[in-house]
PDB file of C-alpha atoms in Angstrom:
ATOM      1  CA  UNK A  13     -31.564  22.911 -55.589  1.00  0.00           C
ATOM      2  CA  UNK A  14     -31.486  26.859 -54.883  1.00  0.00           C
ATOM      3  CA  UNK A  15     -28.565  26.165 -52.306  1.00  0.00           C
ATOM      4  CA  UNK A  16     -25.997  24.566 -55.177  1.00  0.00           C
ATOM      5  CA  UNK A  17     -27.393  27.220 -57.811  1.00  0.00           C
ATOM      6  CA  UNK A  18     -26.480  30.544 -55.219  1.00  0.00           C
ATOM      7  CA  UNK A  19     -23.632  28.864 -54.579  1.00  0.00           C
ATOM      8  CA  UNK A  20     -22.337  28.535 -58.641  1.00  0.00           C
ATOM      9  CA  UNK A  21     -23.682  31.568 -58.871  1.00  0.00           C
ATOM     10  CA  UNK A  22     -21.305  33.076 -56.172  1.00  0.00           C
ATOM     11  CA  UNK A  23     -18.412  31.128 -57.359  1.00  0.00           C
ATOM     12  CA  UNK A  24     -18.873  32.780 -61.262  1.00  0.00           C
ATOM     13  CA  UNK A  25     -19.027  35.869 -59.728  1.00  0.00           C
ATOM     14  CA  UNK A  26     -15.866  35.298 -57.873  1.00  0.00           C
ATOM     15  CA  UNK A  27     -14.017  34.237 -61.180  1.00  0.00           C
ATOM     16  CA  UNK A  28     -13.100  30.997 -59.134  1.00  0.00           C
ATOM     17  CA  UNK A  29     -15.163  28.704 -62.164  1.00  0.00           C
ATOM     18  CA  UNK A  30     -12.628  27.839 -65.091  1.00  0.00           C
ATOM     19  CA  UNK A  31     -14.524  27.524 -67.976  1.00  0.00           C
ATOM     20  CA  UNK A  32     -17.114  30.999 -66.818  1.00  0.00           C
ATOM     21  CA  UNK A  33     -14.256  33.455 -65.830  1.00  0.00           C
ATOM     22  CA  UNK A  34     -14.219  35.862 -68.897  1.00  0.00           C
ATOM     23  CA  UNK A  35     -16.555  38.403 -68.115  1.00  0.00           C
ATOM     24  CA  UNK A  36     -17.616  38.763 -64.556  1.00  0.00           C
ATOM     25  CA  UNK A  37     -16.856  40.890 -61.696  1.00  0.00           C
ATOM     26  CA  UNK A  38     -16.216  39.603 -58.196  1.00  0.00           C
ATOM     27  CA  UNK A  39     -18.752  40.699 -55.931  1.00  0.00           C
ATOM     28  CA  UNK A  40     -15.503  41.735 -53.280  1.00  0.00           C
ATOM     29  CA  UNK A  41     -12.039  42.237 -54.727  1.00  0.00           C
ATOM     30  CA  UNK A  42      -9.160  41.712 -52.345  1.00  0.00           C
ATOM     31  CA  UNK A  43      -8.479  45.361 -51.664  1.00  0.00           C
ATOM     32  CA  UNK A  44     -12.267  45.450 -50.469  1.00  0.00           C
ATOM     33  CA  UNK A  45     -12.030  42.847 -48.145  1.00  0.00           C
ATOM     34  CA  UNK A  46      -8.872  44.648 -46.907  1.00  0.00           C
ATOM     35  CA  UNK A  47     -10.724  47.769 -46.562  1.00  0.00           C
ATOM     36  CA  UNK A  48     -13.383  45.903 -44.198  1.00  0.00           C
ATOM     37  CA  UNK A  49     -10.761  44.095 -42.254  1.00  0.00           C
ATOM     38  CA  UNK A  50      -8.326  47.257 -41.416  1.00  0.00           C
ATOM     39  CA  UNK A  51      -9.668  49.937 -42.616  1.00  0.00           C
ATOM     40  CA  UNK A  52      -6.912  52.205 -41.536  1.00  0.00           C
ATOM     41  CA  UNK A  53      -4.578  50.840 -44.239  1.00  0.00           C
ATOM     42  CA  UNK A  54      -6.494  53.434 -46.783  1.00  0.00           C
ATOM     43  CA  UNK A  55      -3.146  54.470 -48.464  1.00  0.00           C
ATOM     44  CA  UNK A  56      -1.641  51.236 -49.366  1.00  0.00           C
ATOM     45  CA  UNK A  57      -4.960  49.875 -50.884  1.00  0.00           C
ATOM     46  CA  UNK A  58      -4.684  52.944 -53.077  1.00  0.00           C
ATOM     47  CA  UNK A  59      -1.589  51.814 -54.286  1.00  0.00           C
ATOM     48  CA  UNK A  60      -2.482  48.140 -54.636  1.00  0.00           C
ATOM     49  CA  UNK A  61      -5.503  49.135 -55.987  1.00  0.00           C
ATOM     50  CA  UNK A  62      -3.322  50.239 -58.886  1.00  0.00           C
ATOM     51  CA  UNK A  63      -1.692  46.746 -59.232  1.00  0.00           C
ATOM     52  CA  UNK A  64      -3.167  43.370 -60.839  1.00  0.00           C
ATOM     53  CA  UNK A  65      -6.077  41.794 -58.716  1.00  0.00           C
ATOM     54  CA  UNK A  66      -4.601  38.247 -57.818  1.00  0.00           C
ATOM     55  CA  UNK A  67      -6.088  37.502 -54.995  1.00  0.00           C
ATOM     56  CA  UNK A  68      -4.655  34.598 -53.479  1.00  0.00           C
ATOM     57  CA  UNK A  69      -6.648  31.013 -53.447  1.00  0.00           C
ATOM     58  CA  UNK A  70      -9.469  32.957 -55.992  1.00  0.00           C
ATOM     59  CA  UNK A  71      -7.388  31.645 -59.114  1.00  0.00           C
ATOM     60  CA  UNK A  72     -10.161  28.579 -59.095  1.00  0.00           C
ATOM     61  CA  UNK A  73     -11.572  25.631 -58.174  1.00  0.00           C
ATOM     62  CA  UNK A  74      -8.511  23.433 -58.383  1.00  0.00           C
ATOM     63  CA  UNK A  75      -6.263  26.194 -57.432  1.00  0.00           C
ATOM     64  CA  UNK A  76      -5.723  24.490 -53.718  1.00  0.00           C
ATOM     65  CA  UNK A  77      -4.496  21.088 -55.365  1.00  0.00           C
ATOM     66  CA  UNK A  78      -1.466  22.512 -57.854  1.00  0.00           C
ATOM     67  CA  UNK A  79       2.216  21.120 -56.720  1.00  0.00           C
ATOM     68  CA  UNK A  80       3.708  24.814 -56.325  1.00  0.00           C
ATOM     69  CA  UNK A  81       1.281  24.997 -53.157  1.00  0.00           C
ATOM     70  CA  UNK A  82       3.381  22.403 -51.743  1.00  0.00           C
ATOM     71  CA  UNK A  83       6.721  22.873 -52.260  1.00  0.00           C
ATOM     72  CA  UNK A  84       9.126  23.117 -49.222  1.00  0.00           C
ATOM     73  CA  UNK A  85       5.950  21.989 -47.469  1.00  0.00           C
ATOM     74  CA  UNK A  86       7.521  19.065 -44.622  1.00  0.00           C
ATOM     75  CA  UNK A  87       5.842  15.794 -43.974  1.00  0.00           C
ATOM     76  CA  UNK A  88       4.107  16.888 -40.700  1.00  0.00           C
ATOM     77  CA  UNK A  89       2.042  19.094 -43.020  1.00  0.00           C
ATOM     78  CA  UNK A  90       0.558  16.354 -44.887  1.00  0.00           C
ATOM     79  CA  UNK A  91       0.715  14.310 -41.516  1.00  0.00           C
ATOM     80  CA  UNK A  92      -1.777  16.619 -40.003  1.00  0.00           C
ATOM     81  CA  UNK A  93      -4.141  16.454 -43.221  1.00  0.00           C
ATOM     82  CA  UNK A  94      -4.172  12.361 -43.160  1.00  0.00           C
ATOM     83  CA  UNK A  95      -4.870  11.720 -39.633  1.00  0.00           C
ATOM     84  CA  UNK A  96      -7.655  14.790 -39.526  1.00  0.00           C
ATOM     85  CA  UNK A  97      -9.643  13.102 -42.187  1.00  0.00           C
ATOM     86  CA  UNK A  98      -8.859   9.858 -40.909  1.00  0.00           C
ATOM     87  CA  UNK A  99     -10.270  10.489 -37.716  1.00  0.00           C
ATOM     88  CA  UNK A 100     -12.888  12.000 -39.093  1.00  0.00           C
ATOM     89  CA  UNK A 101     -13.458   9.039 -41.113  1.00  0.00           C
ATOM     90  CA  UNK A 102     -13.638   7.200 -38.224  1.00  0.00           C
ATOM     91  CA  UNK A 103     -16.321   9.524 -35.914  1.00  0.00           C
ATOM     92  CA  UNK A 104     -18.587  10.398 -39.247  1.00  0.00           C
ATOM     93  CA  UNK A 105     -18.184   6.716 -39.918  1.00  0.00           C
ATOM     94  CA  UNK A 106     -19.767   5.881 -36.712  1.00  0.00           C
ATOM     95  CA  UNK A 107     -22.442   8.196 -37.313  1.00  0.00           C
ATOM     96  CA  UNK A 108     -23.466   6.128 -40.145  1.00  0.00           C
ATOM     97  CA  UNK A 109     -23.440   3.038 -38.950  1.00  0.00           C
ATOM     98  CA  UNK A 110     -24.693   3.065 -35.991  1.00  0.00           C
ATOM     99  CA  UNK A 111     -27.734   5.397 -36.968  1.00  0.00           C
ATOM    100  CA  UNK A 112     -28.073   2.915 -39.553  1.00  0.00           C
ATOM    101  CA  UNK A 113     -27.918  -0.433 -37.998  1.00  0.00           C
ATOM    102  CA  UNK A 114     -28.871  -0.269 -34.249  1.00  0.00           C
ATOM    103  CA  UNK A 115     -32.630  -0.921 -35.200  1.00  0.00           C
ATOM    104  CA  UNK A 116     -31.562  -3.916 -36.653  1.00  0.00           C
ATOM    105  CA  UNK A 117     -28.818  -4.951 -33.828  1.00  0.00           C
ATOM    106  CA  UNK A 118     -31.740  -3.754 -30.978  1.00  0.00           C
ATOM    107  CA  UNK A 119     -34.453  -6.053 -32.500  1.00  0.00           C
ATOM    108  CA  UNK A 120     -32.572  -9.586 -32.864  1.00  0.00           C
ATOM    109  CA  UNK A 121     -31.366 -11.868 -30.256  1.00  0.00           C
ATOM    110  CA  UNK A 122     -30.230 -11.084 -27.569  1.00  0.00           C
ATOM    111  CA  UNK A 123     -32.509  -8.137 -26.734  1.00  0.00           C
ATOM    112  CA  UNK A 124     -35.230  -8.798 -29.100  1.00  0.00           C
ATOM    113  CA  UNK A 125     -36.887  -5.285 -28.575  1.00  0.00           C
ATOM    114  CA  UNK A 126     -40.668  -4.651 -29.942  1.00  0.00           C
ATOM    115  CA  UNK A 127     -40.016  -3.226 -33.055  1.00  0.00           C
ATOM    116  CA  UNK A 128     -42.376  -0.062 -32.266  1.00  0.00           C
ATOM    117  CA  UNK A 129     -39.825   0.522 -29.059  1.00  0.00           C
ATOM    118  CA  UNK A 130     -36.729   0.168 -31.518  1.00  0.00           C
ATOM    119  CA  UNK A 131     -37.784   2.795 -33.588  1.00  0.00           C
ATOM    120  CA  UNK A 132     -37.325   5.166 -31.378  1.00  0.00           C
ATOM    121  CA  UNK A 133     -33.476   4.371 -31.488  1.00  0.00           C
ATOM    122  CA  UNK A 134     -32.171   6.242 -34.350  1.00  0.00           C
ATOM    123  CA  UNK A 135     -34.503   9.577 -33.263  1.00  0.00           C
ATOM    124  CA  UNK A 136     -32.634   9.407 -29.968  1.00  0.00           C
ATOM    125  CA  UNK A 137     -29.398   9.160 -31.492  1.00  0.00           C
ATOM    126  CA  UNK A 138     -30.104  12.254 -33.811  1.00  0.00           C
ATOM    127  CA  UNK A 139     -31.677  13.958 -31.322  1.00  0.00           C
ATOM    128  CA  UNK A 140     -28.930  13.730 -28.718  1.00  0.00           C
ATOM    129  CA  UNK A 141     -26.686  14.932 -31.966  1.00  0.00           C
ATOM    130  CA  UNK A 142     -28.483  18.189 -32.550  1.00  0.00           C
ATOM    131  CA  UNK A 143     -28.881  18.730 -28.924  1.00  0.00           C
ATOM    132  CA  UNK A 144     -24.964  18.318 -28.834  1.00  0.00           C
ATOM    133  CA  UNK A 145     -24.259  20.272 -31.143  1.00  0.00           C
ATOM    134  CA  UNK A 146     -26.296  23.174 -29.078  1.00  0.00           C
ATOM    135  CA  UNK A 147     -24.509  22.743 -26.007  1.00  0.00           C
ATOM    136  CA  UNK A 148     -21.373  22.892 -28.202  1.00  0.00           C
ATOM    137  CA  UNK A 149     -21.137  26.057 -29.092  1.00  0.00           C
ATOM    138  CA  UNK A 150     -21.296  27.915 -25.740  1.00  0.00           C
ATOM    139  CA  UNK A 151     -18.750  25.118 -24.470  1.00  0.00           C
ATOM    140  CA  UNK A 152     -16.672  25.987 -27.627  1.00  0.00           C
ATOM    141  CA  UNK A 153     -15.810  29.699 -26.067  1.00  0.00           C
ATOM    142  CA  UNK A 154     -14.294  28.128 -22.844  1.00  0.00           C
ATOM    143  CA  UNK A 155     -12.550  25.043 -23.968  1.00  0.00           C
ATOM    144  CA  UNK A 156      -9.953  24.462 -26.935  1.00  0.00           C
ATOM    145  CA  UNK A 157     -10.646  22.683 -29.382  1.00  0.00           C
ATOM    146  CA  UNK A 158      -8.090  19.346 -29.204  1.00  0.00           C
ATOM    147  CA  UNK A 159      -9.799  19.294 -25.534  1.00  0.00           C
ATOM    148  CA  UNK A 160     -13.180  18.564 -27.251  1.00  0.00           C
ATOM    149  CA  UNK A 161     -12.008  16.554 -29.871  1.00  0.00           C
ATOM    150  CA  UNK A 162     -10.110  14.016 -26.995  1.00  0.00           C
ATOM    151  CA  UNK A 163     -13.564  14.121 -24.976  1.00  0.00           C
ATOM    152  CA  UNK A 164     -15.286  13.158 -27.964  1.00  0.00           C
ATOM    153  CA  UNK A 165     -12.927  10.312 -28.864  1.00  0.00           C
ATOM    154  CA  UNK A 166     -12.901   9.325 -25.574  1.00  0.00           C
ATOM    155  CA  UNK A 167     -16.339   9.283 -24.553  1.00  0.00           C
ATOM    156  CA  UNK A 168     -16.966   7.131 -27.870  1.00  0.00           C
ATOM    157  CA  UNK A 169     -14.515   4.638 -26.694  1.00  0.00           C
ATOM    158  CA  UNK A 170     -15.679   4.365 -23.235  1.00  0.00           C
ATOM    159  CA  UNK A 171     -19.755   4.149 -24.400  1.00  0.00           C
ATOM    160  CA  UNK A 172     -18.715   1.349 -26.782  1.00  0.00           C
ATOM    161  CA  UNK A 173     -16.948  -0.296 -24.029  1.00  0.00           C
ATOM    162  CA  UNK A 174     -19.760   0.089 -21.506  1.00  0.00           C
ATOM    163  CA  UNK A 175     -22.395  -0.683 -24.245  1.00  0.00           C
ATOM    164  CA  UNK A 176     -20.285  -4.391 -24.695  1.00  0.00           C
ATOM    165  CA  UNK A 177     -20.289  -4.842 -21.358  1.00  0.00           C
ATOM    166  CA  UNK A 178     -24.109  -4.836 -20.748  1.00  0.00           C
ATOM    167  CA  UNK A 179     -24.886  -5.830 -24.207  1.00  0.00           C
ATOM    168  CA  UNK A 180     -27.899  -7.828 -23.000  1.00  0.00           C
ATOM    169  CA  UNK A 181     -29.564  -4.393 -21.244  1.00  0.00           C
ATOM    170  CA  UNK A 182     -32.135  -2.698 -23.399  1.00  0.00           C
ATOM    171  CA  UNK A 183     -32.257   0.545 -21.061  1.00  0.00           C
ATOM    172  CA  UNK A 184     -28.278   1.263 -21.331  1.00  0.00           C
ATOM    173  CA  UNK A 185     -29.127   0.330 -25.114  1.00  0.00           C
ATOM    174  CA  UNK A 186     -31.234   3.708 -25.029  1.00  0.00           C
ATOM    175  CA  UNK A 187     -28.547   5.435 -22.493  1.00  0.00           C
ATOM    176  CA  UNK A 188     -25.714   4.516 -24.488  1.00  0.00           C
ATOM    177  CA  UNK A 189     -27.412   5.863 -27.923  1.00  0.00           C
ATOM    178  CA  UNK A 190     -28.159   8.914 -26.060  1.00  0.00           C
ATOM    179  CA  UNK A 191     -24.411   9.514 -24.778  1.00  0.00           C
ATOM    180  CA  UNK A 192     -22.763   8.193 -28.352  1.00  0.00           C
ATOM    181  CA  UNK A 193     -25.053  11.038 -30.246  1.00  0.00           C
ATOM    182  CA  UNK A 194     -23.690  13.769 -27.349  1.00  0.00           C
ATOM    183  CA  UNK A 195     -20.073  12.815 -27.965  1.00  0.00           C
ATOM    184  CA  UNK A 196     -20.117  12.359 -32.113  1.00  0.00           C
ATOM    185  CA  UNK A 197     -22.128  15.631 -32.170  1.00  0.00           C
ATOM    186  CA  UNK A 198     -19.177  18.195 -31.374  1.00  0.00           C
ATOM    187  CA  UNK A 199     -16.838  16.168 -33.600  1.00  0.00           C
ATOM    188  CA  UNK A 200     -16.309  17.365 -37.315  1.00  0.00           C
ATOM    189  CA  UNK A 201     -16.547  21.315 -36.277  1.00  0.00           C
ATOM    190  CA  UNK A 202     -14.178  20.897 -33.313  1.00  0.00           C
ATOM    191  CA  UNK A 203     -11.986  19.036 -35.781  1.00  0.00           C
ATOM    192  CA  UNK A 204     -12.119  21.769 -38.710  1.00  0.00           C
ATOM    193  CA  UNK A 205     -11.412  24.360 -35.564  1.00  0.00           C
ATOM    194  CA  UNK A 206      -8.608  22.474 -34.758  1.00  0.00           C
ATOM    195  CA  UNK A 207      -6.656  21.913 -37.786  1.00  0.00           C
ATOM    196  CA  UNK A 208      -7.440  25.758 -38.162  1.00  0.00           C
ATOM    197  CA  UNK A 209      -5.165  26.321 -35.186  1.00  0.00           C
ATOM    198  CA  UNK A 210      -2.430  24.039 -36.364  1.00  0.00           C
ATOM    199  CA  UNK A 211      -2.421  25.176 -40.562  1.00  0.00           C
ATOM    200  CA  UNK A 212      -3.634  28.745 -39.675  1.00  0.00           C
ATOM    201  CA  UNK A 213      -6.137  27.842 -42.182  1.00  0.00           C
ATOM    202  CA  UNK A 214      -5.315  26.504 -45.223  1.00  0.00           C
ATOM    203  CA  UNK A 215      -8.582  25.786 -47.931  1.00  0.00           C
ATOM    204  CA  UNK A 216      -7.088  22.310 -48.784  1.00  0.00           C
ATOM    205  CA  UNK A 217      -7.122  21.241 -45.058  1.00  0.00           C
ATOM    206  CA  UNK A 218     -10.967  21.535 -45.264  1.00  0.00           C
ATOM    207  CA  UNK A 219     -11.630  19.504 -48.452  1.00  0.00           C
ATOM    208  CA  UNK A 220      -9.213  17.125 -47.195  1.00  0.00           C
ATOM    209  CA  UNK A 221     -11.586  16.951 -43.698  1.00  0.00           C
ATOM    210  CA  UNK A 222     -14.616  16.699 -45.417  1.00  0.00           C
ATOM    211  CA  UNK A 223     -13.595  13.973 -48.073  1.00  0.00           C
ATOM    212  CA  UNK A 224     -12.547  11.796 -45.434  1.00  0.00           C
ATOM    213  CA  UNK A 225     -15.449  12.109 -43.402  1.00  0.00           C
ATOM    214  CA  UNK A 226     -17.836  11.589 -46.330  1.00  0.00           C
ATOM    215  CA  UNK A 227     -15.940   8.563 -47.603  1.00  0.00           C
ATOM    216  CA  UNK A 228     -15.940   7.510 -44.312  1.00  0.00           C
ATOM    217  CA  UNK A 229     -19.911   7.974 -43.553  1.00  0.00           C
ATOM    218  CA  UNK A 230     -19.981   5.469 -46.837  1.00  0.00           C
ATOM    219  CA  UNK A 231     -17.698   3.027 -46.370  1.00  0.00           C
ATOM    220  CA  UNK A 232     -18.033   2.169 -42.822  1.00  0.00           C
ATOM    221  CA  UNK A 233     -21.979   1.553 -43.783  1.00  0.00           C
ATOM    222  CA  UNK A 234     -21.259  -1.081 -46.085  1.00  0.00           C
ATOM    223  CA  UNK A 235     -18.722  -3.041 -44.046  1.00  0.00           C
ATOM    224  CA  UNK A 236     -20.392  -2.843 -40.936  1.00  0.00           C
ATOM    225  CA  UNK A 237     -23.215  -4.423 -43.095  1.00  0.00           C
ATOM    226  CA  UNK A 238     -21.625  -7.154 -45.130  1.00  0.00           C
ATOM    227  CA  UNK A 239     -20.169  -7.933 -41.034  1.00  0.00           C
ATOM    228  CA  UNK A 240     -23.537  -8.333 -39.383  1.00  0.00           C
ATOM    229  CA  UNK A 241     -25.070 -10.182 -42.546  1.00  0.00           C
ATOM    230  CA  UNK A 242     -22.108 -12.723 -41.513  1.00  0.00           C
ATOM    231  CA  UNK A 243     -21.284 -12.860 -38.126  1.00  0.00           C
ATOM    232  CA  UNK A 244     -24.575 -11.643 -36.425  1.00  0.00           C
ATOM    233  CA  UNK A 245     -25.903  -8.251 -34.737  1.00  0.00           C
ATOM    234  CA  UNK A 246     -23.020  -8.695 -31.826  1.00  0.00           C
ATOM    235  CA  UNK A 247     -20.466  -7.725 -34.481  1.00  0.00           C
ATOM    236  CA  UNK A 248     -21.933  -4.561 -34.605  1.00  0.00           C
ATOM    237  CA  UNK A 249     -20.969  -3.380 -31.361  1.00  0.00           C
ATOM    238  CA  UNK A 250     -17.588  -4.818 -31.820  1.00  0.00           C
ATOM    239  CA  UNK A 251     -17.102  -3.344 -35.103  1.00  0.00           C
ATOM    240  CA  UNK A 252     -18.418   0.106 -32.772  1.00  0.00           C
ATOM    241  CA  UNK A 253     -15.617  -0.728 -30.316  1.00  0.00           C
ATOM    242  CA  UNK A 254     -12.473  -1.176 -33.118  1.00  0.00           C
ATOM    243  CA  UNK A 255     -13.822   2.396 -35.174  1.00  0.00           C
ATOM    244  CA  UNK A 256     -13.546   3.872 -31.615  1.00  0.00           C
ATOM    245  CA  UNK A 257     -10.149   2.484 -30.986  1.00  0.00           C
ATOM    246  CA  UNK A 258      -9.193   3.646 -34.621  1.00  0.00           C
ATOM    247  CA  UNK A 259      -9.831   7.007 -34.145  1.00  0.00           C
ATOM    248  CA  UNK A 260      -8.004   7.265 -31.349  1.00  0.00           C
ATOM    249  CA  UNK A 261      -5.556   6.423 -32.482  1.00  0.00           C
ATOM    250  CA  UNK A 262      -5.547   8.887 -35.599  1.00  0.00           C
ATOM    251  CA  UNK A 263      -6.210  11.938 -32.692  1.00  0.00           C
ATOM    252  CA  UNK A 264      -2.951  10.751 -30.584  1.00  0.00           C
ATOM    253  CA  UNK A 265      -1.189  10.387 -33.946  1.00  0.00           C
ATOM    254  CA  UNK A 266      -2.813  14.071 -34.750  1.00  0.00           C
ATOM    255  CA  UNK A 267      -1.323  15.418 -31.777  1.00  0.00           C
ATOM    256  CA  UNK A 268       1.591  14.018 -32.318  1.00  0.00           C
ATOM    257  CA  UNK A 269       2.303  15.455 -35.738  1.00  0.00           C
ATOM    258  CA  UNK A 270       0.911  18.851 -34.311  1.00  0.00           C
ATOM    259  CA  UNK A 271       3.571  19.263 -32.034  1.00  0.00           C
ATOM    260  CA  UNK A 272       6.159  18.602 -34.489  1.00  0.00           C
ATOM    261  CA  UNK A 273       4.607  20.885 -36.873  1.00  0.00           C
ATOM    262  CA  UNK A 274       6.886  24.045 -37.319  1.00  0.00           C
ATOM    263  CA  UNK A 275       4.953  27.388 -35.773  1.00  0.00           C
ATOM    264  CA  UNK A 276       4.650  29.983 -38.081  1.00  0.00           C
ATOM    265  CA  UNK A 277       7.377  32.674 -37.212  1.00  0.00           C
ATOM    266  CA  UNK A 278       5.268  35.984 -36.287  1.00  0.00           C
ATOM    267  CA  UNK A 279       5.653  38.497 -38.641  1.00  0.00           C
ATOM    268  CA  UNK A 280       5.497  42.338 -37.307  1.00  0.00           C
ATOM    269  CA  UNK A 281       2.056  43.907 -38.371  1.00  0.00           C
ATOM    270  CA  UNK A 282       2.382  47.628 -40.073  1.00  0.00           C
ATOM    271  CA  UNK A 283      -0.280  48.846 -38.118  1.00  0.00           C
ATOM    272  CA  UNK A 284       0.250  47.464 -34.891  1.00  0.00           C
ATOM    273  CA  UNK A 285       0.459  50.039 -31.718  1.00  0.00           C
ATOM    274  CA  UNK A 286       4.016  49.636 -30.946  1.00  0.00           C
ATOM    275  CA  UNK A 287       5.507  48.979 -34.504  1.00  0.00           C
ATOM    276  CA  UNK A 288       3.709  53.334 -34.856  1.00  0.00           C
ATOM    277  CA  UNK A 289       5.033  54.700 -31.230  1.00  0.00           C
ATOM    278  CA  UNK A 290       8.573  54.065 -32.465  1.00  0.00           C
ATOM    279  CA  UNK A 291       8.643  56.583 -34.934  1.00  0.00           C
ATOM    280  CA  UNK A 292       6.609  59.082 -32.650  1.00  0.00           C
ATOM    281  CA  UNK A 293       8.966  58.788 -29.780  1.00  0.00           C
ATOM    282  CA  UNK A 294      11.807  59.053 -32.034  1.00  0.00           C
ATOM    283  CA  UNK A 295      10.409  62.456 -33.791  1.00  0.00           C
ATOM    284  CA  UNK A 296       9.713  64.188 -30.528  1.00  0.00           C
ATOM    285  CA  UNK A 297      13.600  63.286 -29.254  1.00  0.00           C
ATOM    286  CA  UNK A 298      14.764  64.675 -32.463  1.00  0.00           C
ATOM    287  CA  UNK A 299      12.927  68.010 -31.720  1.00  0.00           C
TER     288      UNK A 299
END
């Protein structure tokens, strides 16, 4: 509870709640922020200071989701937000089920583990996931992002694959866990850093990511158990085996789109070293 009640309270201060916007103060305006970015740039915040605070993408909550933000937007745009969140529904959708169903899949037939031993199951998986998710972040300052997210997907493919093939092993049942929580651990942040790269941030890319990966954490649950209530405990690995395919798919569909999106044409910064030796060089000619 204290986490969702400093977080209200930040969004009232920051004007960004529509119905508690009359009489508060954000905590940072935009000039501010400028200030602590490039704080060089004194004179022009003195002058904008002087204009109407509208600070972009602080109008409110719902602010991200009006049509005007889209318009002249092309179809790659909203390409890259669909096949994000769909492959994170796939990967977060993984993490769900299979945390949430290989007790039951390691205890029937065929492996019939002790039920003491298959406990230990979902702690491994979770374990490997926050050790992941340590190694991470020092691999995250030597390797792009779209390079993690393809060893991710790929490593889930190929551990699903393996885990079919010697379905009736109990110890690659414990390997396998073990190398499925490495490989979904790195997943939703290396996908958020990702479609940070292609959108150069946009707020609507990250609801769109999360959505899809919480929908997809719930969903794939409640097929995956309606499946093995009918078909048995194998269908679980196969049901592994077609998520991992899925989202595959979604990330070569990703890439796809991301190479068709349109790059952002560079616009000349104001303060920027060579932009301010122009004028220099040209004052001392003209003396």
């Amino acid at each position: 509870l204290p986490v969702p009640i400093a977080v209200f309270f930040l969004l009232y201060k920051e004007r960004m709640v529509p119905c508690f916007n009359g009489s508060s103060h954000p905590l940072l305006s935009a000039d501010e922020l400028a200030l602590e970015t490039r704080p060089g740039d004194k004179d022009e915040l003195s002058t904008a200071g002087q204009r109407p605070h509208t600070a972009a993408g602080h109008e409110d909550l719902f602010s991200c989701c009006q049509s005007k933000n889209f318009r002249g937007a092309s179809y790659t745009y909203f390409a890259v937000h669909i096949t994000g969140a769909l492959v994170l529904f796939m990967t977060d959708g993984i993490v769900g089920e299979y945390s949430g169903f290989v007790y039951s899949y390691a205890v029937e037939e065929p492996l019939s583990v002790v039920h003491k031993v298959a406990g230990y199951l979902p702690s491994l998986f979770w374990g490997f996931i926050t050790l992941g998710r340590l190694i991470s972040i020092p691999v995250s300052y030597r390797m792009k992002p779209a390079t993690m997210v393809f060893i991710n997907v790929v490593g889930v493919l190929i551990t699903f694959l393996l885990l079919l093939i010697f379905s009736s092993s109990v110890v690659f049942l414990f390997v396998g866990t073990a190398s499925l929580g490495l490989f979904l651990s790195s997943t939703f942040p290396s996908m958020l850093a990702y479609t940070e790269d292609i959108l150069q941030y946009k707020g609507c890319a990250t609801t769109v990511l999360v959505t899809g990966a919480g929908i997809g954490e719930m969903v794939l649950q409640l097929l995956v158990g309606s499946i093995i209530h009918d078909r048995g405990s194998y269908s679980f690995l196969v049901c592994g085996m077609i998520f991992g395919c899925l989202a595959f798919t979604f990330y070569a569909l990703l890439v796809f789109f991301h190479r068709m999106y349109p790059k952002p044409s560079p616009e000349p910064d104001e303060a920027s070293p060579d932009k301010a030796a122009a004028p220099e060089d040209t004052g001392q000619y003209q003396r």
